[in-house]
Amino acid sequence: MPIPEAACLMTEAAETSSPAELARLYGRAVFESAYRVLGDGPGAEDVQQEVFLRLVEKPPREVVSWPALLRASATRLAIDRLRHRRRWGRWYALFGAEAAPAAGPGPDADLARMQRAAQLRDALSHLPARESQVFALRMLEGLEIDAIAALTGLRPNTVSVALHRAARHLERRLADPSNPPETHS
């Protein structure tokens, strides 16, 4: 009786758990899991790379099923990326990260970006120092919450609260520049 292909892969993966070998065996499955959630190839490739990078950085101790673990990791990371896009997508537009206008780049697009940047700088200057710093580190520098916490000496939860407050204040301020944001101590 022949052994099913999946059982062969399980046996093969059980014998070797090096990240390179796991990537060879399950890379496509990880990509497909991420793609199903994200719907875009480059994003799914990023998730695939991150799954195996995390495997190198912190290998799990006991794994019952590598395919299940890797697919679940890809799905979780892809969902996290979707949440991040939804939460922060509106802010990326403020920095000129949106798609180029249909007419293409030109003086009008450059002027609009410069005006948005000036509005954002002005709005950031009206925020409390902590909120402004945390927002800039997250949105302009691209740092993750834990990295911001380590850099500023704040707890990750405090960083998240400061980001939320900054976003709320900036939304109000940018919607109506004459309306200053409320301040918190």
Coordinates of C-alpha atoms in Angstrom, one line a residue:
M1 CA 0.0 0.0 0.0
P2 CA 1.6 3.3 -1.1
I3 CA 2.1 6.1 1.5
P4 CA 0.1 9.2 0.8
E5 CA 2.2 12.2 -0.3
A6 CA 1.2 14.3 2.7
A7 CA 2.4 11.5 5.0
C8 CA 5.7 11.4 3.2
L9 CA 6.1 15.2 3.6
M10 CA 5.2 14.9 7.3
T11 CA 7.8 12.1 7.8
E12 CA 10.4 14.1 5.8
A13 CA 9.7 17.2 7.8
A14 CA 9.9 15.3 11.1
E15 CA 13.4 14.1 10.2
T16 CA 14.6 17.6 9.4
S17 CA 13.3 20.8 11.0
S18 CA 15.9 23.2 9.5
P19 CA 14.2 26.4 8.4
A20 CA 15.7 26.1 4.9
E21 CA 14.3 22.6 4.5
L22 CA 10.9 23.6 5.9
A23 CA 10.8 26.6 3.5
R24 CA 11.5 24.2 0.6
L25 CA 8.8 21.8 1.7
Y26 CA 6.1 24.2 2.9
G27 CA 7.0 27.6 1.4
R28 CA 4.2 27.4 -1.2
A29 CA 1.6 26.4 1.4
V30 CA 2.6 29.3 3.6
F31 CA 2.4 31.7 0.7
E32 CA -1.0 30.4 -0.3
S33 CA -2.3 30.8 3.2
A34 CA -1.2 34.4 3.3
Y35 CA -2.5 35.1 -0.2
R36 CA -6.0 33.8 0.7
V37 CA -6.2 36.4 3.5
L38 CA -4.4 39.3 1.8
G39 CA -5.3 38.9 -1.8
D40 CA -2.0 40.3 -3.0
G41 CA 1.2 38.5 -4.0
P42 CA 3.9 40.9 -2.6
G43 CA 2.1 41.0 0.7
A44 CA 1.9 37.3 0.8
E45 CA 5.6 37.0 0.0
D46 CA 6.4 39.4 2.9
V47 CA 4.3 37.2 5.2
Q48 CA 6.0 34.1 3.9
Q49 CA 9.4 35.5 4.5
E50 CA 8.4 36.7 8.0
V51 CA 7.1 33.3 9.0
F52 CA 10.4 31.6 8.2
L53 CA 12.5 34.5 9.6
R54 CA 10.6 34.0 12.9
L55 CA 11.3 30.3 12.7
V56 CA 15.0 31.1 12.5
E57 CA 14.9 33.6 15.3
K58 CA 12.8 31.6 17.7
P59 CA 12.4 27.9 16.7
P60 CA 9.5 26.1 18.4
R61 CA 10.4 23.3 20.8
E62 CA 7.9 20.6 19.9
V63 CA 5.9 20.6 16.7
V64 CA 3.2 18.0 16.1
S65 CA 2.5 19.2 12.5
W66 CA 4.8 21.6 10.6
P67 CA 2.2 22.3 7.9
A68 CA -0.4 23.3 10.5
L69 CA 2.0 25.4 12.5
L70 CA 3.3 27.3 9.4
R71 CA -0.1 27.8 7.8
A72 CA -1.5 29.1 11.1
S73 CA 1.4 31.4 11.5
A74 CA 1.0 32.8 8.0
T75 CA -2.7 33.3 8.5
R76 CA -2.2 35.1 11.8
L77 CA 0.5 37.4 10.3
A78 CA -1.7 38.1 7.3
I79 CA -4.6 39.1 9.5
D80 CA -2.3 41.3 11.5
R81 CA -1.2 43.0 8.3
L82 CA -4.9 43.5 7.2
R83 CA -5.7 45.1 10.6
H84 CA -2.6 47.3 10.3
R85 CA -3.7 48.4 6.8
R86 CA -7.2 49.2 8.0
R87 CA -6.1 51.0 11.1
W88 CA -3.3 53.1 9.6
G89 CA -4.2 53.3 5.9
R90 CA -5.8 56.7 6.1
W91 CA -2.6 58.1 7.6
Y92 CA -0.4 56.8 4.8
A93 CA -2.3 59.0 2.4
L94 CA -1.2 62.0 4.4
F95 CA 2.4 61.1 3.7
G96 CA 1.9 60.8 -0.1
A97 CA 2.0 57.0 0.0
E98 CA -1.2 56.7 -1.9
A99 CA -1.3 55.6 -5.5
A100 CA -0.1 58.2 -8.0
P101 CA -2.9 60.4 -9.5
A102 CA -4.3 59.3 -12.9
A103 CA -2.6 62.2 -14.6
G104 CA 0.8 61.0 -13.3
P105 CA 3.4 62.8 -11.2
G106 CA 3.8 66.4 -11.8
P107 CA 3.9 69.8 -10.2
D108 CA 0.3 69.6 -9.0
A109 CA 0.9 66.3 -7.2
D110 CA 4.2 67.6 -5.7
L111 CA 2.4 70.7 -4.5
A112 CA -0.4 68.7 -2.9
R113 CA 2.1 66.4 -1.2
M114 CA 4.0 69.4 0.2
Q115 CA 0.8 71.0 1.4
R116 CA -0.3 67.7 3.2
A117 CA 3.2 67.4 4.7
A118 CA 3.0 71.0 6.0
Q119 CA -0.5 70.4 7.4
L120 CA 0.7 67.3 9.2
R121 CA 3.8 69.0 10.6
D122 CA 1.5 71.8 11.9
A123 CA -1.0 69.3 13.4
L124 CA 1.9 67.3 15.0
S125 CA 3.2 70.4 16.6
H126 CA -0.1 70.9 18.5
L127 CA 0.0 67.4 20.0
P128 CA 1.5 66.7 23.5
A129 CA 5.2 65.7 23.1
R130 CA 4.7 62.0 23.9
E131 CA 1.9 61.6 21.4
S132 CA 3.8 63.5 18.7
Q133 CA 7.0 61.4 19.3
V134 CA 5.2 58.1 19.3
F135 CA 3.2 58.9 16.2
A136 CA 6.2 60.1 14.3
L137 CA 8.2 56.9 15.3
R138 CA 5.3 54.7 14.2
M139 CA 4.1 56.4 11.0
L140 CA 7.2 58.2 9.7
E141 CA 9.9 55.9 10.8
G142 CA 7.9 52.7 10.5
L143 CA 8.8 51.3 13.9
E144 CA 6.7 48.6 15.6
I145 CA 5.0 49.1 19.0
D146 CA 7.6 47.1 20.9
A147 CA 10.5 48.9 19.3
I148 CA 8.9 52.3 20.1
A149 CA 8.4 51.1 23.7
A150 CA 12.0 50.0 24.0
L151 CA 13.3 53.3 22.5
T152 CA 11.1 55.6 24.6
G153 CA 11.1 53.6 27.8
L154 CA 7.3 53.3 27.7
R155 CA 5.2 50.2 28.1
P156 CA 3.8 48.8 24.8
N157 CA 0.3 49.5 26.1
T158 CA 1.2 53.2 26.8
V159 CA 2.6 53.5 23.3
S160 CA -0.7 52.1 21.8
V161 CA -2.8 54.5 23.9
A162 CA -0.6 57.4 22.8
L163 CA -0.9 56.4 19.2
H164 CA -4.7 56.2 19.5
R165 CA -4.9 59.6 21.1
A166 CA -2.5 61.1 18.5
A167 CA -4.6 59.6 15.6
R168 CA -7.8 60.9 17.1
H169 CA -6.3 64.4 17.6
L170 CA -4.8 64.5 14.2
E171 CA -8.1 63.5 12.5
R172 CA -9.8 66.4 14.3
R173 CA -7.0 68.8 13.6
L174 CA -6.7 68.0 9.9
A175 CA -10.4 68.0 9.4
D176 CA -10.6 71.5 10.8
P177 CA -7.2 73.3 11.3
S178 CA -8.8 75.9 13.5
N179 CA -9.9 73.2 16.0
P180 CA -7.0 72.4 18.4
P181 CA -6.9 68.9 19.7
E182 CA -7.8 68.3 23.3
T183 CA -4.9 67.7 25.6
H184 CA -4.4 64.8 28.1
S185 CA -1.9 64.8 31.0

